[in-house]
Coordinates of C-alpha atoms in Angstrom, one line a residue:
M1 CA 0.1 -0.1 0.1
G2 CA 0.9 3.6 0.3
K3 CA 4.4 4.5 1.4
E4 CA 4.0 8.3 2.3
K5 CA 6.0 8.8 5.5
K6 CA 4.0 10.8 8.0
T7 CA 4.4 12.1 11.4
E8 CA 4.2 9.5 13.8
S9 CA 1.4 9.8 16.4
Y10 CA 1.7 7.6 19.5
D11 CA -0.8 8.0 22.4
N12 CA -1.6 5.9 25.4
G13 CA -0.6 2.5 23.6
S14 CA -2.2 3.1 20.3
Y15 CA -1.2 4.7 16.9
N16 CA -3.1 7.1 15.0
Y17 CA -3.2 6.9 11.0
K18 CA -4.6 10.2 9.2
M19 CA -6.7 9.6 6.2
F20 CA -7.5 12.1 3.6
K21 CA -6.0 14.8 5.9
C22 CA -9.2 14.8 8.0
F23 CA -10.0 11.6 9.4
N24 CA -8.2 9.6 11.9
R25 CA -7.9 5.9 12.6
K26 CA -7.0 4.9 15.9
F27 CA -5.1 1.1 16.5
K28 CA -4.3 0.0 19.7
I29 CA -1.1 -1.7 20.4
N30 CA -1.7 -4.9 22.0
E31 CA 0.7 -6.1 24.5
V32 CA 2.8 -9.1 23.7
Q33 CA 1.6 -12.1 25.5
P34 CA 3.6 -15.5 26.1
T35 CA 2.2 -18.3 23.7
D36 CA 0.9 -21.4 25.0
D37 CA 4.0 -23.5 24.3
V38 CA 6.0 -20.8 26.5
R39 CA 3.5 -20.9 29.3
D40 CA 3.4 -24.7 29.5
A41 CA 7.2 -24.7 29.5
F42 CA 7.4 -22.3 32.3
C43 CA 4.7 -24.2 34.3
Q44 CA 6.3 -27.5 34.0
F45 CA 9.9 -26.2 35.1
S46 CA 9.1 -23.5 37.7
V47 CA 8.7 -24.0 41.2
G48 CA 6.9 -21.8 44.2
G49 CA 3.7 -21.4 42.5
S50 CA 0.6 -23.9 42.3
G51 CA 2.2 -25.5 39.2
R52 CA 3.9 -28.7 38.7
G53 CA 7.4 -27.5 39.6
A54 CA 10.4 -29.5 37.8
G55 CA 8.6 -32.3 36.7
G56 CA 6.2 -32.7 39.3
D57 CA 2.5 -33.0 39.0
G58 CA -0.3 -30.4 39.4
D59 CA -2.3 -27.8 37.5
S60 CA -0.5 -25.3 35.5
S61 CA 0.2 -21.8 37.0
D62 CA 1.9 -18.6 35.8
D63 CA 2.8 -17.6 39.3
G64 CA 6.1 -19.5 40.0
V65 CA 9.7 -18.5 39.6
M66 CA 12.2 -20.4 37.6
G67 CA 15.7 -20.6 39.5
A68 CA 19.1 -21.5 38.0
E69 CA 18.3 -25.3 38.6
Q70 CA 15.0 -25.2 36.9
L71 CA 16.2 -23.1 34.0
C72 CA 19.1 -25.7 33.7
S73 CA 16.5 -28.5 33.6
F74 CA 14.6 -26.5 30.9
L75 CA 17.7 -26.2 28.7
D76 CA 18.7 -29.6 29.0
D77 CA 15.2 -31.1 28.5
N78 CA 13.6 -28.5 26.2
Q79 CA 16.5 -27.1 24.4
V80 CA 18.6 -30.1 24.1
N81 CA 21.5 -28.0 25.7
S82 CA 23.2 -30.3 28.4
A83 CA 26.5 -28.1 28.7
T84 CA 24.8 -25.5 30.6
T85 CA 26.0 -25.4 34.2
V86 CA 24.0 -23.9 37.0
A87 CA 26.3 -21.3 37.5
E88 CA 26.2 -20.3 33.8
A89 CA 22.0 -20.6 34.2
Q90 CA 22.4 -18.0 37.1
R91 CA 24.6 -15.9 34.9
L92 CA 21.4 -15.7 32.4
I93 CA 19.0 -15.1 34.8
D94 CA 21.0 -12.3 36.3
E95 CA 21.6 -10.7 32.7
V96 CA 17.8 -11.0 32.0
I97 CA 16.7 -9.2 35.4
R98 CA 19.4 -6.6 34.5
R99 CA 18.1 -5.8 31.2
R100 CA 14.5 -5.9 32.1
H101 CA 14.2 -4.3 35.6
H102 CA 17.6 -1.9 35.3
V103 CA 19.1 -3.3 38.3
T104 CA 22.4 -4.5 39.3
R105 CA 21.6 -5.7 42.8
F106 CA 18.9 -8.4 42.4
T107 CA 16.5 -8.9 45.4
R108 CA 15.3 -12.2 43.5
H109 CA 17.5 -14.9 41.6
G110 CA 14.9 -16.4 39.3
L111 CA 12.5 -15.7 36.3
D112 CA 8.8 -15.0 36.4
L113 CA 6.8 -15.7 33.3
D114 CA 7.4 -12.5 32.0
D115 CA 11.1 -12.7 32.4
F116 CA 11.3 -16.2 31.1
F117 CA 9.2 -15.1 27.9
N118 CA 11.8 -12.1 27.3
F119 CA 14.8 -14.4 27.9
L120 CA 13.6 -16.9 25.1
F121 CA 13.0 -13.6 22.9
Y122 CA 16.8 -12.4 23.4
D123 CA 18.8 -13.9 20.1
D124 CA 21.9 -13.1 22.1
L125 CA 21.1 -15.3 25.1
N126 CA 19.0 -18.1 22.9
P127 CA 20.4 -17.9 19.6
P128 CA 19.1 -20.3 16.9
I129 CA 22.4 -21.8 16.1
T130 CA 25.6 -22.7 17.8
P131 CA 27.4 -19.5 18.1
N132 CA 30.9 -20.8 18.7
V133 CA 33.4 -22.8 16.3
H134 CA 32.7 -26.6 17.2
Q135 CA 34.0 -28.3 14.1
D136 CA 37.3 -30.1 13.8
M137 CA 39.5 -27.8 12.1
S138 CA 42.5 -29.9 11.9
A139 CA 41.8 -31.4 8.6
P140 CA 43.3 -30.4 5.3
L141 CA 41.8 -27.0 3.7
S142 CA 39.9 -29.4 0.9
H143 CA 37.7 -30.7 3.6
Y144 CA 36.1 -27.5 4.1
F145 CA 33.5 -25.1 2.5
I146 CA 35.5 -21.7 2.7
Y147 CA 33.9 -18.5 2.5
T148 CA 34.8 -16.8 -0.7
G149 CA 34.5 -13.3 -2.4
H150 CA 34.6 -12.8 -6.2
N151 CA 36.3 -9.2 -7.4
S152 CA 36.5 -8.4 -3.8
Y153 CA 37.6 -4.8 -4.7
L154 CA 34.5 -3.7 -6.3
T155 CA 32.0 -1.3 -4.9
G156 CA 29.1 -1.8 -7.3
N157 CA 28.7 -3.5 -10.9
Q158 CA 31.3 -5.3 -12.8
L159 CA 31.6 -2.4 -15.7
S160 CA 32.0 0.9 -14.3
S161 CA 31.9 0.8 -10.3
D162 CA 34.8 2.2 -8.4
C163 CA 37.6 -0.2 -6.9
S164 CA 38.1 0.2 -3.5
E165 CA 39.8 -1.3 -0.4
V166 CA 36.4 -0.8 1.4
P167 CA 34.6 -3.7 0.0
V168 CA 37.5 -5.8 1.0
I169 CA 37.4 -4.7 4.6
K170 CA 33.5 -5.2 4.7
A171 CA 34.0 -8.9 3.4
L172 CA 36.6 -9.6 6.0
Q173 CA 34.6 -8.2 8.7
R174 CA 31.8 -10.2 7.5
G175 CA 34.1 -13.5 7.9
V176 CA 35.1 -13.9 4.1
R177 CA 38.3 -15.8 4.0
V178 CA 39.2 -15.7 0.3
I179 CA 39.8 -12.4 -1.1
E180 CA 40.2 -12.0 -5.0
L181 CA 42.4 -9.1 -6.6
D182 CA 43.0 -8.5 -10.2
L183 CA 46.5 -7.2 -10.6
W184 CA 47.3 -4.8 -13.7
P185 CA 50.3 -2.5 -14.3
N186 CA 49.3 1.3 -13.9
S187 CA 49.5 3.7 -16.8
T188 CA 53.2 4.0 -16.5
G189 CA 54.1 0.6 -16.2
T190 CA 56.1 1.1 -12.9
D191 CA 53.4 0.3 -10.2
I192 CA 50.4 -2.0 -9.6
N193 CA 46.8 -1.3 -9.5
V194 CA 43.7 -3.5 -8.9
L195 CA 40.7 -3.1 -11.1
H196 CA 38.5 -5.1 -13.3
G197 CA 40.5 -5.4 -16.6
R198 CA 39.0 -3.8 -20.0
T199 CA 36.2 -2.0 -18.1
L200 CA 35.4 1.4 -16.9
T201 CA 36.4 0.5 -13.3
T202 CA 38.4 3.1 -11.4
P203 CA 41.5 1.5 -10.0
V204 CA 43.0 1.3 -6.5
P205 CA 46.7 0.8 -5.8
L206 CA 47.4 -2.7 -4.7
I207 CA 49.6 -1.5 -1.7
T208 CA 46.2 -0.2 -0.3
C209 CA 44.5 -3.3 -0.4
L210 CA 47.2 -5.3 0.9
K211 CA 47.6 -3.0 4.1
S212 CA 43.8 -3.3 4.4
I213 CA 43.9 -6.9 4.5
R214 CA 46.7 -7.0 6.7
D215 CA 44.9 -4.9 9.2
H216 CA 41.6 -6.4 9.0
A217 CA 42.2 -10.0 8.3
F218 CA 41.5 -11.6 11.3
S219 CA 38.8 -9.0 12.8
S220 CA 36.0 -11.6 12.7
S221 CA 37.9 -15.0 12.5
P222 CA 41.4 -16.2 13.2
Y223 CA 41.4 -18.8 10.7
P224 CA 43.7 -18.2 7.5
V225 CA 42.7 -15.6 4.6
I226 CA 43.6 -16.9 1.0
I227 CA 44.4 -14.2 -1.4
T228 CA 43.7 -15.1 -5.1
L229 CA 45.5 -13.1 -7.7
E230 CA 44.6 -12.6 -11.1
D231 CA 47.8 -11.5 -12.4
H232 CA 48.4 -9.5 -15.6
L233 CA 51.7 -8.3 -14.6
T234 CA 55.4 -8.2 -16.2
A235 CA 58.1 -10.2 -14.4
D236 CA 59.5 -6.9 -13.0
L237 CA 56.0 -6.0 -11.4
Q238 CA 55.6 -9.7 -10.0
A239 CA 58.9 -9.3 -8.2
K240 CA 57.4 -6.1 -6.8
V241 CA 54.4 -7.7 -5.7
A242 CA 56.6 -10.3 -3.8
E243 CA 58.3 -7.7 -2.1
M244 CA 55.3 -5.6 -1.0
A245 CA 53.7 -8.8 0.4
T246 CA 56.7 -9.8 2.2
Q247 CA 57.1 -6.3 3.7
I248 CA 53.6 -5.8 4.6
F249 CA 52.5 -9.1 5.7
G250 CA 55.7 -10.3 7.3
Q251 CA 55.3 -13.3 9.7
M252 CA 51.7 -13.2 8.7
L253 CA 52.6 -14.6 5.2
Y254 CA 52.8 -18.4 5.0
Y255 CA 54.3 -20.3 2.2
P256 CA 55.7 -23.9 1.8
E257 CA 59.5 -24.7 1.8
S258 CA 58.7 -27.4 -0.7
E259 CA 57.7 -26.4 -4.5
S260 CA 54.6 -28.2 -4.1
L261 CA 52.1 -29.6 -1.6
E262 CA 51.1 -33.4 -1.4
E263 CA 48.4 -32.3 1.0
F264 CA 46.8 -28.8 2.0
P265 CA 47.7 -27.6 5.6
S266 CA 44.7 -27.3 8.1
P267 CA 42.7 -24.1 9.0
A268 CA 44.1 -25.0 12.8
S269 CA 47.7 -24.9 11.5
L270 CA 47.3 -21.8 9.8
L271 CA 45.7 -19.5 12.7
H272 CA 46.3 -15.8 11.9
R273 CA 48.1 -16.5 8.7
I274 CA 47.7 -15.3 5.0
I275 CA 48.4 -17.5 2.0
I276 CA 48.6 -16.7 -1.9
S277 CA 46.8 -18.7 -4.5
T278 CA 47.8 -17.7 -8.2
K279 CA 49.5 -19.3 -11.3
P280 CA 53.3 -19.6 -11.5
P281 CA 55.1 -16.7 -13.1
K282 CA 55.2 -16.5 -17.0
E283 CA 58.8 -17.2 -17.6
Y284 CA 58.1 -20.8 -16.5
L285 CA 55.3 -21.1 -18.7
E286 CA 56.8 -20.2 -22.0
S287 CA 58.8 -23.1 -22.5
R288 CA 55.8 -25.3 -21.8
N289 CA 53.5 -23.7 -23.9
P290 CA 54.9 -22.5 -27.2
I291 CA 51.3 -21.9 -28.5
G292 CA 50.6 -19.4 -25.7
K293 CA 53.8 -17.9 -26.5
Q294 CA 53.1 -17.1 -29.8
K295 CA 49.6 -15.5 -28.9
E296 CA 51.0 -13.3 -26.3
N297 CA 50.3 -9.8 -26.5
G298 CA 53.3 -7.6 -25.4
N299 CA 55.1 -8.5 -22.2
V300 CA 51.9 -8.8 -19.9
S301 CA 51.7 -12.2 -18.4
P302 CA 48.4 -13.9 -19.5
S303 CA 47.2 -15.3 -16.3
S304 CA 43.5 -14.1 -16.0
E305 CA 41.6 -17.0 -14.4
E306 CA 38.3 -15.8 -15.4
E307 CA 36.2 -14.2 -18.5
T308 CA 36.4 -10.7 -19.1
P309 CA 33.8 -8.6 -20.7
G310 CA 33.8 -9.0 -24.6
T311 CA 35.3 -12.5 -24.1
E312 CA 33.4 -15.3 -26.0
E313 CA 31.2 -16.9 -23.3
I314 CA 30.7 -20.3 -24.8
Q315 CA 33.6 -22.4 -25.2
T316 CA 34.0 -26.3 -24.5
L317 CA 35.6 -27.0 -21.2
E318 CA 38.3 -29.0 -22.9
S319 CA 39.5 -25.9 -24.8
I320 CA 39.3 -23.7 -21.9
L321 CA 41.4 -25.8 -19.8
F322 CA 44.0 -26.8 -22.6
Y323 CA 44.6 -23.1 -23.8
Q324 CA 44.2 -21.4 -20.6
D325 CA 47.4 -19.2 -21.1
C326 CA 46.1 -18.2 -24.5
D327 CA 42.6 -17.4 -24.1
N328 CA 42.6 -16.2 -20.5
K329 CA 39.7 -18.4 -19.6
S330 CA 40.5 -21.2 -17.3
D331 CA 41.9 -21.2 -13.7
S332 CA 44.2 -24.2 -14.0
D333 CA 47.6 -23.5 -13.1
Q334 CA 50.6 -24.8 -15.2
E335 CA 52.9 -27.4 -14.1
E336 CA 56.3 -25.9 -13.9
E337 CA 59.8 -27.2 -14.9
E338 CA 62.0 -28.3 -12.3
A339 CA 64.1 -25.3 -11.3
S340 CA 67.1 -25.1 -9.0
E341 CA 66.5 -22.8 -5.7
D342 CA 68.5 -19.7 -6.8
Q343 CA 66.5 -19.7 -10.2
K344 CA 63.2 -19.5 -8.3
P345 CA 61.8 -16.0 -8.3
A346 CA 60.5 -14.6 -4.9
Y347 CA 57.1 -14.4 -6.5
K348 CA 57.0 -18.0 -7.4
R349 CA 57.9 -19.0 -3.8
L350 CA 55.2 -17.1 -2.2
I351 CA 52.5 -19.2 -4.1
T352 CA 51.1 -21.8 -1.8
I353 CA 48.1 -23.2 -3.9
H354 CA 48.8 -24.3 -7.4
A355 CA 47.0 -26.2 -10.0
G356 CA 48.2 -28.9 -12.3
K357 CA 48.6 -28.8 -16.1
P358 CA 45.4 -29.8 -18.1
K359 CA 46.1 -33.0 -20.5
G360 CA 43.0 -33.2 -22.4
T361 CA 39.4 -34.2 -21.6
V362 CA 37.7 -33.1 -18.4
K363 CA 37.9 -36.5 -17.2
E364 CA 41.6 -36.7 -17.2
E365 CA 41.9 -33.2 -15.8
M366 CA 39.9 -34.2 -13.0
K367 CA 42.2 -37.2 -12.0
V368 CA 43.8 -36.9 -8.7
V369 CA 47.6 -36.8 -8.7
V370 CA 49.1 -38.7 -5.8
D371 CA 51.8 -36.4 -4.6
K372 CA 50.6 -32.9 -5.6
V373 CA 47.3 -31.1 -4.8
R374 CA 46.1 -27.8 -6.6
R375 CA 43.4 -25.6 -7.3
L376 CA 41.1 -25.4 -10.5
S377 CA 38.3 -22.6 -11.3
L378 CA 35.4 -23.2 -13.2
S379 CA 32.7 -20.8 -14.2
E380 CA 29.1 -21.5 -13.1
Q381 CA 28.2 -22.7 -16.8
E382 CA 31.3 -24.9 -17.0
L383 CA 30.2 -26.5 -13.4
D384 CA 26.8 -27.1 -14.8
R385 CA 28.2 -29.0 -17.9
T386 CA 30.9 -30.7 -16.0
C387 CA 28.6 -32.0 -13.3
S388 CA 25.9 -33.3 -15.8
S389 CA 28.4 -35.7 -17.4
N390 CA 31.3 -36.4 -14.8
S391 CA 29.6 -35.6 -11.3
Q392 CA 31.6 -38.6 -9.6
D393 CA 34.7 -37.4 -10.9
V394 CA 34.2 -33.6 -9.5
V395 CA 33.4 -35.2 -5.9
R396 CA 36.7 -37.4 -6.1
F397 CA 38.7 -34.3 -7.3
T398 CA 37.3 -32.1 -4.5
Q399 CA 38.2 -34.8 -1.9
K400 CA 42.0 -33.7 -2.2
N401 CA 42.1 -30.8 -4.3
L402 CA 40.3 -27.2 -4.4
L403 CA 37.5 -26.3 -6.7
R404 CA 36.8 -22.4 -7.2
I405 CA 33.4 -21.6 -9.1
Y406 CA 32.9 -18.0 -10.3
P407 CA 30.2 -16.0 -11.9
K408 CA 29.5 -16.0 -15.7
G409 CA 30.9 -13.1 -17.2
T410 CA 27.5 -11.5 -18.2
R411 CA 26.6 -10.9 -14.6
F412 CA 27.6 -7.3 -15.1
N413 CA 25.3 -6.0 -12.4
S414 CA 27.2 -8.1 -9.7
S415 CA 24.5 -10.7 -9.2
N416 CA 24.9 -14.2 -8.1
Y417 CA 24.2 -17.8 -9.1
K418 CA 22.7 -20.7 -7.0
P419 CA 25.5 -22.1 -4.8
L420 CA 23.8 -25.4 -4.0
I421 CA 25.1 -27.2 -7.4
G422 CA 28.8 -26.5 -6.3
W423 CA 28.4 -27.4 -2.5
T424 CA 26.7 -30.7 -3.4
H425 CA 29.5 -31.7 -5.4
G426 CA 32.3 -30.9 -3.0
A427 CA 33.4 -27.4 -4.4
Q428 CA 35.1 -25.5 -1.7
M429 CA 35.1 -22.0 -3.1
I430 CA 31.9 -20.8 -4.5
A431 CA 33.2 -17.1 -5.5
F432 CA 30.2 -14.5 -4.9
N433 CA 29.9 -10.9 -5.5
M434 CA 29.5 -9.7 -1.8
Q435 CA 28.7 -6.3 -2.9
G436 CA 25.1 -7.2 -3.9
Y437 CA 22.4 -8.6 -2.5
G438 CA 19.4 -11.1 -3.2
R439 CA 18.5 -14.6 -2.4
S440 CA 21.5 -16.4 -3.6
L441 CA 23.6 -14.2 -1.5
W442 CA 21.3 -14.6 1.6
L443 CA 22.0 -18.6 1.1
M444 CA 25.7 -17.7 1.2
H445 CA 25.4 -15.6 4.6
G446 CA 23.4 -18.6 5.8
M447 CA 25.8 -21.4 5.1
F448 CA 28.7 -19.4 6.9
R449 CA 26.9 -18.6 9.8
A450 CA 27.8 -22.1 10.5
N451 CA 30.7 -23.0 12.6
G452 CA 30.6 -19.9 14.9
G453 CA 30.8 -18.0 11.6
C454 CA 34.7 -18.5 11.2
G455 CA 34.6 -18.9 7.4
Y456 CA 35.3 -22.6 7.2
V457 CA 32.4 -25.2 7.2
K458 CA 33.4 -28.8 7.3
K459 CA 32.1 -30.6 4.3
P460 CA 29.7 -33.7 5.1
N461 CA 31.3 -36.8 5.6
F462 CA 29.6 -38.5 2.4
L463 CA 31.5 -36.0 0.2
M464 CA 34.7 -37.0 1.7
K465 CA 34.1 -40.9 1.4
K466 CA 35.6 -42.7 -1.6
G467 CA 33.1 -43.0 -4.1
F468 CA 29.7 -41.3 -4.5
H469 CA 26.8 -43.8 -4.5
D470 CA 23.3 -43.6 -3.6
E471 CA 23.7 -44.7 0.1
V472 CA 24.6 -41.4 1.1
F473 CA 21.0 -40.3 0.9
D474 CA 19.7 -43.1 3.2
P475 CA 20.3 -41.2 6.8
K476 CA 16.9 -39.2 6.5
K477 CA 15.6 -36.7 9.2
K478 CA 12.5 -34.6 9.4
L479 CA 12.6 -30.9 10.7
H480 CA 9.4 -29.5 12.3
V481 CA 9.3 -25.8 12.4
K482 CA 7.0 -23.6 14.4
V483 CA 6.6 -19.9 13.9
Y484 CA 5.1 -18.5 16.8
M485 CA 5.4 -14.8 16.5
G486 CA 7.2 -11.6 15.7
D487 CA 8.5 -8.4 17.2
G488 CA 10.5 -5.4 16.5
W489 CA 9.1 -3.7 13.7
R490 CA 7.4 -0.9 15.5
L491 CA 10.9 0.0 16.7
D492 CA 12.8 -0.2 13.7
F493 CA 10.4 1.4 11.2
S494 CA 7.9 4.3 10.9
H495 CA 4.3 3.4 11.9
T496 CA 3.4 4.5 8.0
H497 CA 6.5 2.4 6.4
F498 CA 4.3 -0.5 5.4
D499 CA 0.8 1.1 5.3
T500 CA -0.2 4.5 5.4
Y501 CA -3.7 4.0 7.0
S502 CA -3.2 1.0 9.2
P503 CA -0.9 -1.3 10.9
P504 CA 0.8 -3.9 8.8
D505 CA -0.4 -7.1 7.8
F506 CA 2.5 -9.7 8.2
Y507 CA 3.1 -13.0 7.2
T508 CA 5.9 -15.5 7.3
K509 CA 7.7 -17.6 4.4
V510 CA 9.7 -20.7 5.3
F511 CA 11.9 -22.4 2.6
I512 CA 14.0 -25.5 2.7
V513 CA 16.9 -24.8 0.3
G514 CA 19.3 -27.9 -0.5
V515 CA 19.6 -31.0 -2.7
P516 CA 16.5 -30.9 -5.1
A517 CA 14.7 -33.6 -3.1
D518 CA 14.7 -31.3 -0.2
N519 CA 13.5 -28.0 -1.7
A520 CA 10.3 -27.0 -0.1
K521 CA 8.3 -23.8 1.1
R522 CA 5.6 -23.0 3.3
K523 CA 3.8 -20.0 4.4
T524 CA 1.9 -18.9 7.3
R525 CA -1.5 -17.2 7.4
V526 CA -1.5 -13.1 7.3
I527 CA -2.2 -11.4 10.5
E528 CA -3.8 -8.2 9.7
D529 CA -3.3 -4.9 11.4
N530 CA -1.0 -5.9 13.9
W531 CA 2.7 -4.9 14.8
Y532 CA 3.1 -8.0 17.1
P533 CA 1.9 -10.8 14.5
I534 CA 1.2 -14.2 16.4
W535 CA 1.1 -17.0 13.8
D536 CA 1.5 -20.0 16.0
E537 CA 1.8 -22.5 12.9
E538 CA 4.0 -25.5 12.4
F539 CA 5.5 -27.0 9.5
S540 CA 7.3 -30.3 8.7
F541 CA 10.0 -30.8 6.2
P542 CA 11.5 -34.2 5.2
L543 CA 15.2 -34.0 4.7
T544 CA 17.5 -36.3 2.6
V545 CA 20.5 -34.5 3.2
P546 CA 20.4 -32.3 6.0
E547 CA 24.1 -31.5 6.0
L548 CA 23.5 -29.5 3.0
A549 CA 20.2 -27.9 3.7
L550 CA 19.5 -24.4 4.5
L551 CA 16.4 -23.1 6.3
R552 CA 15.5 -19.5 4.7
I553 CA 13.0 -17.5 6.4
E554 CA 11.4 -14.1 4.9
V555 CA 8.8 -12.1 6.4
R556 CA 6.4 -10.1 4.1
E557 CA 3.7 -7.4 4.5
Y558 CA 0.6 -8.3 2.5
D559 CA -0.3 -5.7 0.1
M560 CA -3.6 -5.9 -2.2
S561 CA -2.7 -3.4 -4.7
D562 CA 1.1 -3.5 -5.0
K563 CA 3.9 -6.1 -4.6
D564 CA 4.2 -7.3 -0.9
D565 CA 6.5 -5.3 1.4
F566 CA 9.8 -6.8 2.5
G567 CA 9.8 -7.2 6.4
G568 CA 13.3 -9.3 7.2
Q569 CA 14.8 -12.3 6.3
T570 CA 17.5 -14.8 7.7
C571 CA 19.0 -18.0 6.4
L572 CA 20.3 -20.7 8.9
P573 CA 22.1 -23.8 8.2
V574 CA 19.8 -26.9 9.1
S575 CA 22.9 -28.8 10.7
E576 CA 23.5 -26.1 13.1
L577 CA 20.0 -25.4 14.5
R578 CA 19.4 -26.0 18.3
P579 CA 16.3 -27.6 19.0
G580 CA 13.8 -25.9 21.3
I581 CA 12.3 -22.5 21.4
R582 CA 14.6 -19.8 19.9
S583 CA 14.8 -16.3 19.3
V584 CA 15.7 -15.8 15.4
P585 CA 17.0 -12.3 14.6
L586 CA 16.1 -11.3 11.2
Y587 CA 18.2 -9.2 8.4
D588 CA 17.7 -6.4 5.8
K589 CA 18.2 -7.3 2.0
K590 CA 21.7 -6.5 2.3
G591 CA 22.4 -9.0 5.1
E592 CA 22.6 -6.3 7.7
K593 CA 21.2 -7.3 11.2
M594 CA 18.1 -5.6 11.9
K595 CA 18.3 -3.8 15.3
S596 CA 15.1 -5.0 16.9
V597 CA 13.2 -7.4 14.5
R598 CA 13.1 -11.0 15.6
L599 CA 11.0 -14.0 15.5
L600 CA 10.2 -16.6 18.0
M601 CA 10.2 -20.3 16.5
R602 CA 10.6 -23.9 17.6
F603 CA 12.9 -26.3 16.0
I604 CA 12.6 -30.1 16.7
F605 CA 14.3 -32.9 14.6
E606 CA 12.8 -36.5 14.3

């Protein structure tokens, strides 16, 4: 409906909406009341009233008190959180009382019904997923999905936006662990700029980006940051990059002593370290690729990994892989000649993650080399074609090696693609344009809220087992999701934001996004004219691969005459959901957390 913003009128617990500049409509704000399930849980575990007490018998009552021991019992039994101690439960109680009653010296040490209801609605005290790193971080890097950015320096679209260190900083603060920089000579050929080549994007100096990475790499996670470089430089400028990196990063920069790795190191072994992934320097490729040498243009190293605007979009994967140095299309690194230590340029020594030389067909390319690990990048279209014909080879390859997927070259507006096809085949680096927004990016945010938001999520065991057979789909689960109510819109929005003449009409959509067999969507009824919608509806979702399923939640405001308005969204990894009644904070379209808006929900696994 109308979006005209008017002066807010709030009087004695009601909102006034002015119609036609002469009539007033008054809507009372109803006080939020605990749902029946919340009331029943409190009565079951509280003591001191006429209720049952902790497991006792008797009639339900709201006048009891829930102490630390009772709260422990509730968390253990109802929320399946047996790790909470009595002392921790008492700290939770004290924090709830401090927030609600603004006192520092407590006259009572338990929660009444309203306190308990508010505790359930505090998303920092009662979050929907595990907030800490809890997965095994000692496996090789290839065993993890890694939070990966694409063209991390762009502030907007792929053709004409500014290049800046600011998007790099924002990505690192969000937990992104793979930063991509495109390196080009400046106009005089004496220094290095970062920009999207052959476009109208304005450059930013490489040194600015490197210093920003140094200063913000571990602001949200201590686990390693990988810098993927698309190198279009001369040998002299490559040496300058090596000098910059070693001086700026110092001891933070990790590179192996050996020329190639037999197995990638683990995230745990690389705490607070930065590693570089790119192709080897040009001079080691010329002798191996005479065709590429003939097609070179000037002295610039042809090591672009991705499509650039104007490049032919459709090619066979075999030709892309084989002529990677000629056509600037693929992301396979070249296999280098053996060289003595004093012949190796400093730039080459800094490269930790390489790839092997393509040897023909896709099937041959995906063969696992026993004594060497590498990285390969494919566009989203190449991934689709490869998975349709060689899906098992992709899974086997990603058990030991790294696979990076990047957006097709025609996504000029910095949109993104569906990440699930890459994840279901074990691709570790699903490179996304983090400066955009949309449903695909919400899924990316959701996946990497897992494991404490550290940027590394352990791949499911079935993706790491030898072979890829139907039995991986045997362990089935069912997820029950109950949407109780929502709150906070009144605090974050003007009273005429959703509807000029009345309070909003909210409804909630619940999606499962995963393998095709698991995809599903449900929707609550519309609650009319209410800032505190109470739906109290439950949905069930059978799951075949819960390890790769995401729960996407979106609140909309119903509009009869126009597109329904956006009221918030979130996306959560199903494998990380904490059973029980939980507070679920919502985010805006760009993935920024809203100040006050949240849902009260319950999750149960069968």
